[in-house]
């Protein structure tokens, strides 16, 4: 029987920095989440053309920046000029797209934790997993609590495992696949990150009995967050940093 994986992360994790209150995946969002008492953050990471790891959710730049096209078609020096806050509100206009390195420096110097979601541009699953793992290994080398690397992409997690087997991994999924135990075992995951829409007490029990941790996303109802934690969910990822108080 596998021993339950270590889980040195808080019960509440802020989604994309501060949910919808600040522009997602920016330093400003992390600062706001921190202001509300959050000490761990989920964010999405992908690569630029010159293979710099940056925070961005979509493959395309249009929704969250004033740029166009796919992030992976541009050099970081081009993307660094973009406004990643103006789409959200005037207050955040001029907020840049951060690199993973920028964010690592901020988190580490403030004693904050994180869940790095490896969000590859389609076709770049393996290289993205490799680069994110290499960066995380380097940036968090002297920090005891490492980030948990999660992904919907099996190939990204497999690549991360090859680069840095000791860095915790979480398999992200909308619903529990039939072969979940095989996937978690093959990828040597610490956790599974399941959509709250398909999560049940029975599912949580089965996963925990098998020795893996459970993260639920994206839980924006305070009562549901409480219930899930009572079921044994290890961390709840939420947008509602203002209405769900960290505990
Ligand atoms: O990591 C949980 C959640 O962020 C996964 O979905 O689309 O918000 O990145 P998405
Ligand atoms: Mg995400």
PDB file of C-alpha atoms and ligand atoms in Angstrom:
ATOM      1  CA  UNK A   1       0.000   0.000   0.000  1.00  0.00           C
ATOM      2  CA  UNK A   2       1.425   3.419  -1.006  1.00  0.00           C
ATOM      3  CA  UNK A   3       1.903   5.856   1.868  1.00  0.00           C
ATOM      4  CA  UNK A   4      -0.062   9.092   1.553  1.00  0.00           C
ATOM      5  CA  UNK A   5       2.154  11.597  -0.316  1.00  0.00           C
ATOM      6  CA  UNK A   6       3.427  14.580   1.681  1.00  0.00           C
ATOM      7  CA  UNK A   7       1.283  17.703   1.161  1.00  0.00           C
ATOM      8  CA  UNK A   8       2.940  20.854   2.531  1.00  0.00           C
ATOM      9  CA  UNK A   9       0.399  23.218   0.919  1.00  0.00           C
ATOM     10  CA  UNK A  10      -2.384  25.247   2.524  1.00  0.00           C
ATOM     11  CA  UNK A  11      -6.036  24.214   2.358  1.00  0.00           C
ATOM     12  CA  UNK A  12      -6.855  27.189   0.151  1.00  0.00           C
ATOM     13  CA  UNK A  13      -4.933  28.146  -2.979  1.00  0.00           C
ATOM     14  CA  UNK A  14      -5.685  31.306  -4.986  1.00  0.00           C
ATOM     15  CA  UNK A  15      -6.554  30.575  -8.620  1.00  0.00           C
ATOM     16  CA  UNK A  16      -4.505  32.492 -11.239  1.00  0.00           C
ATOM     17  CA  UNK A  17      -3.258  34.777  -8.451  1.00  0.00           C
ATOM     18  CA  UNK A  18      -6.453  36.417  -7.228  1.00  0.00           C
ATOM     19  CA  UNK A  19      -9.200  34.897  -9.357  1.00  0.00           C
ATOM     20  CA  UNK A  20     -11.072  37.616 -11.223  1.00  0.00           C
ATOM     21  CA  UNK A  21     -10.267  40.528  -8.893  1.00  0.00           C
ATOM     22  CA  UNK A  22      -7.008  41.375 -10.646  1.00  0.00           C
ATOM     23  CA  UNK A  23      -5.631  40.458 -14.076  1.00  0.00           C
ATOM     24  CA  UNK A  24      -5.002  36.712 -13.986  1.00  0.00           C
ATOM     25  CA  UNK A  25      -1.469  35.357 -13.939  1.00  0.00           C
ATOM     26  CA  UNK A  26       0.242  38.646 -13.062  1.00  0.00           C
ATOM     27  CA  UNK A  27       2.345  39.791 -10.150  1.00  0.00           C
ATOM     28  CA  UNK A  28      -0.411  42.281  -9.257  1.00  0.00           C
ATOM     29  CA  UNK A  29      -2.816  39.343  -8.839  1.00  0.00           C
ATOM     30  CA  UNK A  30      -0.434  37.529  -6.512  1.00  0.00           C
ATOM     31  CA  UNK A  31       0.008  40.665  -4.437  1.00  0.00           C
ATOM     32  CA  UNK A  32      -3.748  41.045  -4.133  1.00  0.00           C
ATOM     33  CA  UNK A  33      -4.226  37.392  -3.173  1.00  0.00           C
ATOM     34  CA  UNK A  34      -1.516  37.858  -0.578  1.00  0.00           C
ATOM     35  CA  UNK A  35      -3.289  40.959   0.714  1.00  0.00           C
ATOM     36  CA  UNK A  36      -6.350  38.772   1.405  1.00  0.00           C
ATOM     37  CA  UNK A  37      -4.175  36.385   3.409  1.00  0.00           C
ATOM     38  CA  UNK A  38      -3.457  33.732   0.786  1.00  0.00           C
ATOM     39  CA  UNK A  39      -0.087  32.026   1.038  1.00  0.00           C
ATOM     40  CA  UNK A  40      -0.188  29.772  -2.038  1.00  0.00           C
ATOM     41  CA  UNK A  41      -1.063  30.483  -5.662  1.00  0.00           C
ATOM     42  CA  UNK A  42      -2.002  28.536  -8.756  1.00  0.00           C
ATOM     43  CA  UNK A  43      -0.937  29.996 -12.101  1.00  0.00           C
ATOM     44  CA  UNK A  44      -0.512  28.850 -15.717  1.00  0.00           C
ATOM     45  CA  UNK A  45       2.851  28.643 -17.465  1.00  0.00           C
ATOM     46  CA  UNK A  46       3.777  28.244 -21.114  1.00  0.00           C
ATOM     47  CA  UNK A  47       6.764  29.030 -23.372  1.00  0.00           C
ATOM     48  CA  UNK A  48       7.703  31.870 -25.689  1.00  0.00           C
ATOM     49  CA  UNK A  49       9.442  31.278 -29.025  1.00  0.00           C
ATOM     50  CA  UNK A  50      12.831  31.617 -27.285  1.00  0.00           C
ATOM     51  CA  UNK A  51      11.652  29.099 -24.678  1.00  0.00           C
ATOM     52  CA  UNK A  52      11.223  31.492 -21.773  1.00  0.00           C
ATOM     53  CA  UNK A  53       8.628  30.275 -19.259  1.00  0.00           C
ATOM     54  CA  UNK A  54       5.908  32.932 -18.828  1.00  0.00           C
ATOM     55  CA  UNK A  55       2.578  33.161 -17.029  1.00  0.00           C
ATOM     56  CA  UNK A  56      -0.319  33.005 -19.490  1.00  0.00           C
ATOM     57  CA  UNK A  57      -3.491  30.920 -19.605  1.00  0.00           C
ATOM     58  CA  UNK A  58      -4.534  30.932 -23.255  1.00  0.00           C
ATOM     59  CA  UNK A  59      -2.394  29.843 -26.202  1.00  0.00           C
ATOM     60  CA  UNK A  60      -3.519  33.107 -27.809  1.00  0.00           C
ATOM     61  CA  UNK A  61      -2.563  36.542 -26.514  1.00  0.00           C
ATOM     62  CA  UNK A  62      -5.780  38.359 -27.418  1.00  0.00           C
ATOM     63  CA  UNK A  63      -8.008  37.799 -24.369  1.00  0.00           C
ATOM     64  CA  UNK A  64      -5.590  38.896 -21.644  1.00  0.00           C
ATOM     65  CA  UNK A  65      -3.123  41.216 -23.390  1.00  0.00           C
ATOM     66  CA  UNK A  66      -3.002  43.836 -26.145  1.00  0.00           C
ATOM     67  CA  UNK A  67      -0.963  41.420 -28.285  1.00  0.00           C
ATOM     68  CA  UNK A  68      -2.073  39.145 -31.101  1.00  0.00           C
ATOM     69  CA  UNK A  69      -1.267  35.591 -32.109  1.00  0.00           C
ATOM     70  CA  UNK A  70       0.190  32.772 -30.087  1.00  0.00           C
ATOM     71  CA  UNK A  71       2.673  33.415 -27.299  1.00  0.00           C
ATOM     72  CA  UNK A  72       4.954  30.759 -28.700  1.00  0.00           C
ATOM     73  CA  UNK A  73       5.380  32.707 -31.948  1.00  0.00           C
ATOM     74  CA  UNK A  74       6.917  35.716 -30.170  1.00  0.00           C
ATOM     75  CA  UNK A  75      10.238  36.324 -28.435  1.00  0.00           C
ATOM     76  CA  UNK A  76      10.012  37.213 -24.775  1.00  0.00           C
ATOM     77  CA  UNK A  77      11.514  40.624 -25.563  1.00  0.00           C
ATOM     78  CA  UNK A  78       8.381  41.313 -27.689  1.00  0.00           C
ATOM     79  CA  UNK A  79       5.935  39.965 -25.116  1.00  0.00           C
ATOM     80  CA  UNK A  80       7.593  41.994 -22.367  1.00  0.00           C
ATOM     81  CA  UNK A  81       6.247  45.161 -24.064  1.00  0.00           C
ATOM     82  CA  UNK A  82       2.620  44.032 -23.794  1.00  0.00           C
ATOM     83  CA  UNK A  83      -0.045  45.281 -21.427  1.00  0.00           C
ATOM     84  CA  UNK A  84      -1.465  42.278 -19.556  1.00  0.00           C
ATOM     85  CA  UNK A  85      -3.630  44.343 -17.198  1.00  0.00           C
ATOM     86  CA  UNK A  86      -5.515  46.857 -19.338  1.00  0.00           C
ATOM     87  CA  UNK A  87      -8.135  44.286 -20.446  1.00  0.00           C
ATOM     88  CA  UNK A  88      -9.096  43.881 -16.791  1.00  0.00           C
ATOM     89  CA  UNK A  89      -9.365  47.491 -15.623  1.00  0.00           C
ATOM     90  CA  UNK A  90      -7.705  50.880 -15.809  1.00  0.00           C
ATOM     91  CA  UNK A  91      -6.206  50.316 -12.384  1.00  0.00           C
ATOM     92  CA  UNK A  92      -4.049  47.485 -13.691  1.00  0.00           C
ATOM     93  CA  UNK A  93      -3.195  48.930 -17.090  1.00  0.00           C
ATOM     94  CA  UNK A  94       0.483  48.414 -17.891  1.00  0.00           C
ATOM     95  CA  UNK A  95       0.865  45.290 -15.792  1.00  0.00           C
ATOM     96  CA  UNK A  96       3.356  43.102 -17.684  1.00  0.00           C
ATOM     97  CA  UNK A  97       3.316  39.386 -18.492  1.00  0.00           C
ATOM     98  CA  UNK A  98       5.614  37.958 -15.823  1.00  0.00           C
ATOM     99  CA  UNK A  99       8.234  35.303 -16.356  1.00  0.00           C
ATOM    100  CA  UNK A 100       8.227  32.260 -14.104  1.00  0.00           C
ATOM    101  CA  UNK A 101      11.529  33.587 -12.786  1.00  0.00           C
ATOM    102  CA  UNK A 102       9.951  36.937 -11.761  1.00  0.00           C
ATOM    103  CA  UNK A 103       7.201  35.097  -9.935  1.00  0.00           C
ATOM    104  CA  UNK A 104       9.552  32.597  -8.290  1.00  0.00           C
ATOM    105  CA  UNK A 105      11.616  35.460  -6.900  1.00  0.00           C
ATOM    106  CA  UNK A 106       8.528  37.128  -5.471  1.00  0.00           C
ATOM    107  CA  UNK A 107       7.101  33.939  -3.973  1.00  0.00           C
ATOM    108  CA  UNK A 108      10.369  32.799  -2.452  1.00  0.00           C
ATOM    109  CA  UNK A 109      11.277  36.159  -0.982  1.00  0.00           C
ATOM    110  CA  UNK A 110       7.806  36.388   0.589  1.00  0.00           C
ATOM    111  CA  UNK A 111       7.736  32.799   1.872  1.00  0.00           C
ATOM    112  CA  UNK A 112       4.763  31.907  -0.376  1.00  0.00           C
ATOM    113  CA  UNK A 113       3.949  28.567  -2.011  1.00  0.00           C
ATOM    114  CA  UNK A 114       2.595  27.633  -5.413  1.00  0.00           C
ATOM    115  CA  UNK A 115       0.999  25.202  -7.805  1.00  0.00           C
ATOM    116  CA  UNK A 116       2.514  25.721 -11.254  1.00  0.00           C
ATOM    117  CA  UNK A 117       0.096  24.555 -13.914  1.00  0.00           C
ATOM    118  CA  UNK A 118       2.078  23.515 -16.982  1.00  0.00           C
ATOM    119  CA  UNK A 119      -0.213  24.782 -19.750  1.00  0.00           C
ATOM    120  CA  UNK A 120       1.550  23.904 -23.008  1.00  0.00           C
ATOM    121  CA  UNK A 121       0.643  25.457 -26.326  1.00  0.00           C
ATOM    122  CA  UNK A 122      -0.718  22.446 -28.267  1.00  0.00           C
ATOM    123  CA  UNK A 123       2.206  20.587 -29.854  1.00  0.00           C
ATOM    124  CA  UNK A 124       4.722  21.764 -27.241  1.00  0.00           C
ATOM    125  CA  UNK A 125       3.733  19.428 -24.405  1.00  0.00           C
ATOM    126  CA  UNK A 126       7.107  17.756 -23.863  1.00  0.00           C
ATOM    127  CA  UNK A 127       9.373  20.785 -24.199  1.00  0.00           C
ATOM    128  CA  UNK A 128       7.083  22.813 -21.931  1.00  0.00           C
ATOM    129  CA  UNK A 129       7.134  20.105 -19.258  1.00  0.00           C
ATOM    130  CA  UNK A 130      10.910  19.900 -19.503  1.00  0.00           C
ATOM    131  CA  UNK A 131      11.518  23.648 -19.373  1.00  0.00           C
ATOM    132  CA  UNK A 132       9.120  24.308 -16.508  1.00  0.00           C
ATOM    133  CA  UNK A 133      10.659  21.495 -14.469  1.00  0.00           C
ATOM    134  CA  UNK A 134      14.185  22.751 -15.190  1.00  0.00           C
ATOM    135  CA  UNK A 135      13.256  26.295 -14.188  1.00  0.00           C
ATOM    136  CA  UNK A 136      11.452  25.186 -11.028  1.00  0.00           C
ATOM    137  CA  UNK A 137      14.363  22.954 -10.038  1.00  0.00           C
ATOM    138  CA  UNK A 138      16.768  25.856 -10.440  1.00  0.00           C
ATOM    139  CA  UNK A 139      14.660  28.639  -8.889  1.00  0.00           C
ATOM    140  CA  UNK A 140      13.497  26.611  -5.881  1.00  0.00           C
ATOM    141  CA  UNK A 141      16.860  24.826  -5.365  1.00  0.00           C
ATOM    142  CA  UNK A 142      17.395  26.202  -1.888  1.00  0.00           C
ATOM    143  CA  UNK A 143      13.740  26.198  -0.814  1.00  0.00           C
ATOM    144  CA  UNK A 144      12.405  23.272   1.183  1.00  0.00           C
ATOM    145  CA  UNK A 145       8.796  23.319  -0.020  1.00  0.00           C
ATOM    146  CA  UNK A 146       8.872  22.866  -3.782  1.00  0.00           C
ATOM    147  CA  UNK A 147       6.049  23.894  -6.118  1.00  0.00           C
ATOM    148  CA  UNK A 148       3.577  21.199  -7.121  1.00  0.00           C
ATOM    149  CA  UNK A 149       3.630  20.940 -10.931  1.00  0.00           C
ATOM    150  CA  UNK A 150       0.220  20.094 -12.382  1.00  0.00           C
ATOM    151  CA  UNK A 151      -0.998  19.605 -15.931  1.00  0.00           C
ATOM    152  CA  UNK A 152      -3.862  18.287 -18.039  1.00  0.00           C
ATOM    153  CA  UNK A 153      -1.094  16.982 -20.314  1.00  0.00           C
ATOM    154  CA  UNK A 154       0.204  13.504 -19.538  1.00  0.00           C
ATOM    155  CA  UNK A 155       3.227  14.187 -21.774  1.00  0.00           C
ATOM    156  CA  UNK A 156       4.122  17.419 -19.940  1.00  0.00           C
ATOM    157  CA  UNK A 157       4.059  15.654 -16.590  1.00  0.00           C
ATOM    158  CA  UNK A 158       6.061  12.717 -17.952  1.00  0.00           C
ATOM    159  CA  UNK A 159       8.684  15.181 -19.224  1.00  0.00           C
ATOM    160  CA  UNK A 160       8.748  16.999 -15.872  1.00  0.00           C
ATOM    161  CA  UNK A 161       9.224  13.675 -14.103  1.00  0.00           C
ATOM    162  CA  UNK A 162      12.222  12.817 -16.296  1.00  0.00           C
ATOM    163  CA  UNK A 163      13.887  16.171 -15.577  1.00  0.00           C
ATOM    164  CA  UNK A 164      13.150  16.346 -11.885  1.00  0.00           C
ATOM    165  CA  UNK A 165      11.614  13.213 -10.349  1.00  0.00           C
ATOM    166  CA  UNK A 166      11.640  14.713  -6.842  1.00  0.00           C
ATOM    167  CA  UNK A 167       9.443  17.705  -7.741  1.00  0.00           C
ATOM    168  CA  UNK A 168       5.811  16.890  -6.766  1.00  0.00           C
ATOM    169  CA  UNK A 169       3.388  16.369  -9.640  1.00  0.00           C
ATOM    170  CA  UNK A 170      -0.399  16.608  -9.855  1.00  0.00           C
ATOM    171  CA  UNK A 171      -2.551  15.190 -12.653  1.00  0.00           C
ATOM    172  CA  UNK A 172      -5.226  17.691 -13.684  1.00  0.00           C
ATOM    173  CA  UNK A 173      -8.510  16.422 -15.023  1.00  0.00           C
ATOM    174  CA  UNK A 174     -12.132  17.429 -15.516  1.00  0.00           C
ATOM    175  CA  UNK A 175     -13.368  14.042 -14.403  1.00  0.00           C
ATOM    176  CA  UNK A 176     -11.790  10.934 -12.971  1.00  0.00           C
ATOM    177  CA  UNK A 177     -10.646   8.715 -15.838  1.00  0.00           C
ATOM    178  CA  UNK A 178     -11.207   4.977 -15.470  1.00  0.00           C
ATOM    179  CA  UNK A 179      -7.437   4.379 -15.433  1.00  0.00           C
ATOM    180  CA  UNK A 180      -6.701   7.123 -12.865  1.00  0.00           C
ATOM    181  CA  UNK A 181      -4.671   4.839 -10.622  1.00  0.00           C
ATOM    182  CA  UNK A 182      -2.477   3.757 -13.525  1.00  0.00           C
ATOM    183  CA  UNK A 183      -1.904   7.388 -14.574  1.00  0.00           C
ATOM    184  CA  UNK A 184      -1.030   8.556 -11.051  1.00  0.00           C
ATOM    185  CA  UNK A 185       1.272   5.584 -10.585  1.00  0.00           C
ATOM    186  CA  UNK A 186       3.023   5.935 -13.953  1.00  0.00           C
ATOM    187  CA  UNK A 187       3.625   9.654 -13.436  1.00  0.00           C
ATOM    188  CA  UNK A 188       4.509   9.087  -9.774  1.00  0.00           C
ATOM    189  CA  UNK A 189       2.102  11.875  -8.830  1.00  0.00           C
ATOM    190  CA  UNK A 190       1.561  13.295  -5.367  1.00  0.00           C
ATOM    191  CA  UNK A 191      -1.948  14.440  -6.235  1.00  0.00           C
ATOM    192  CA  UNK A 192      -4.878  14.549  -8.592  1.00  0.00           C
ATOM    193  CA  UNK A 193      -6.508  17.926  -9.317  1.00  0.00           C
ATOM    194  CA  UNK A 194     -10.170  17.367 -10.102  1.00  0.00           C
ATOM    195  CA  UNK A 195     -12.903  19.723 -11.201  1.00  0.00           C
ATOM    196  CA  UNK A 196     -15.316  20.360  -8.345  1.00  0.00           C
ATOM    197  CA  UNK A 197     -18.129  19.515 -10.766  1.00  0.00           C
ATOM    198  CA  UNK A 198     -17.359  15.811 -10.717  1.00  0.00           C
ATOM    199  CA  UNK A 199     -15.909  15.401  -7.232  1.00  0.00           C
ATOM    200  CA  UNK A 200     -17.733  13.287  -4.646  1.00  0.00           C
ATOM    201  CA  UNK A 201     -16.944  12.046  -1.162  1.00  0.00           C
ATOM    202  CA  UNK A 202     -16.636   8.503  -2.611  1.00  0.00           C
ATOM    203  CA  UNK A 203     -14.071   9.655  -5.162  1.00  0.00           C
ATOM    204  CA  UNK A 204     -12.038  11.459  -2.525  1.00  0.00           C
ATOM    205  CA  UNK A 205     -12.061   8.370  -0.295  1.00  0.00           C
ATOM    206  CA  UNK A 206     -10.862   6.093  -3.101  1.00  0.00           C
ATOM    207  CA  UNK A 207      -8.045   8.422  -4.152  1.00  0.00           C
ATOM    208  CA  UNK A 208      -6.858   9.007  -0.573  1.00  0.00           C
ATOM    209  CA  UNK A 209      -6.976   5.279   0.189  1.00  0.00           C
ATOM    210  CA  UNK A 210      -4.687   4.732  -2.798  1.00  0.00           C
ATOM    211  CA  UNK A 211      -2.175   7.165  -1.232  1.00  0.00           C
ATOM    212  CA  UNK A 212      -2.696  10.286  -3.337  1.00  0.00           C
ATOM    213  CA  UNK A 213      -3.729  13.813  -2.415  1.00  0.00           C
ATOM    214  CA  UNK A 214      -6.774  15.576  -3.867  1.00  0.00           C
ATOM    215  CA  UNK A 215      -7.069  19.187  -5.041  1.00  0.00           C
ATOM    216  CA  UNK A 216     -10.450  20.565  -6.114  1.00  0.00           C
ATOM    217  CA  UNK A 217     -10.821  23.413  -8.666  1.00  0.00           C
ATOM    218  CA  UNK A 218     -12.259  25.988  -9.087  1.00  0.00           C
ATOM    219  CA  UNK A 219     -14.448  26.194  -5.994  1.00  0.00           C
ATOM    220  CA  UNK A 220     -16.118  29.586  -5.597  1.00  0.00           C
ATOM    221  CA  UNK A 221     -18.844  28.755  -3.097  1.00  0.00           C
ATOM    222  CA  UNK A 222     -17.706  29.035   0.552  1.00  0.00           C
ATOM    223  CA  UNK A 223     -20.039  26.250   1.730  1.00  0.00           C
ATOM    224  CA  UNK A 224     -18.833  23.928  -1.016  1.00  0.00           C
ATOM    225  CA  UNK A 225     -15.210  24.693  -0.094  1.00  0.00           C
ATOM    226  CA  UNK A 226     -15.911  23.773   3.537  1.00  0.00           C
ATOM    227  CA  UNK A 227     -17.747  20.593   2.544  1.00  0.00           C
ATOM    228  CA  UNK A 228     -14.953  19.455   0.256  1.00  0.00           C
ATOM    229  CA  UNK A 229     -12.316  20.025   2.905  1.00  0.00           C
ATOM    230  CA  UNK A 230     -14.437  17.952   5.268  1.00  0.00           C
ATOM    231  CA  UNK A 231     -14.551  15.158   2.706  1.00  0.00           C
ATOM    232  CA  UNK A 232     -10.753  15.094   2.919  1.00  0.00           C
ATOM    233  CA  UNK A 233      -9.852  17.271  -0.079  1.00  0.00           C
ATOM    234  CA  UNK A 234      -6.329  18.489   0.686  1.00  0.00           C
ATOM    235  CA  UNK A 235      -6.479  21.856  -1.092  1.00  0.00           C
ATOM    236  CA  UNK A 236      -9.245  23.840  -2.704  1.00  0.00           C
ATOM    237  CA  UNK A 237      -8.320  26.196  -5.540  1.00  0.00           C
ATOM    238  CA  UNK A 238     -10.548  29.277  -5.606  1.00  0.00           C
ATOM    239  CA  UNK A 239     -11.120  32.561  -7.431  1.00  0.00           C
ATOM    240  CA  UNK A 240     -12.871  34.042  -4.412  1.00  0.00           C
ATOM    241  CA  UNK A 241      -9.950  35.338  -2.404  1.00  0.00           C
ATOM    242  CA  UNK A 242     -12.167  38.113  -1.037  1.00  0.00           C
ATOM    243  CA  UNK A 243     -15.080  35.958   0.155  1.00  0.00           C
ATOM    244  CA  UNK A 244     -13.393  32.670   1.063  1.00  0.00           C
ATOM    245  CA  UNK A 245     -11.051  33.455   3.917  1.00  0.00           C
ATOM    246  CA  UNK A 246      -7.863  31.419   4.101  1.00  0.00           C
ATOM    247  CA  UNK A 247      -7.914  28.831   6.871  1.00  0.00           C
TER     248      UNK A 247
HETATM  249  O1  LIG B   1      -5.323  24.219 -11.925  1.00  0.00           O
HETATM  250  C1  LIG B   1      -6.697  24.317 -11.856  1.00  0.00           C
HETATM  251  C2  LIG B   1      -7.292  25.140 -12.967  1.00  0.00           C
HETATM  252  O2  LIG B   1      -6.527  26.287 -13.149  1.00  0.00           O
HETATM  253  C3  LIG B   1      -7.395  24.389 -14.258  1.00  0.00           C
HETATM  254  O3  LIG B   1      -8.111  25.045 -15.232  1.00  0.00           O
HETATM  255  O4  LIG B   1      -8.390  26.486 -17.199  1.00  0.00           O
HETATM  256  O5  LIG B   1      -8.373  27.508 -14.955  1.00  0.00           O
HETATM  257  O6  LIG B   1      -6.276  26.625 -15.951  1.00  0.00           O
HETATM  258  P1  LIG B   1      -7.769  26.490 -15.860  1.00  0.00           P
HETATM  259 MG1  LIG B   2      -4.836  26.872 -14.306  1.00  0.00          MG
END
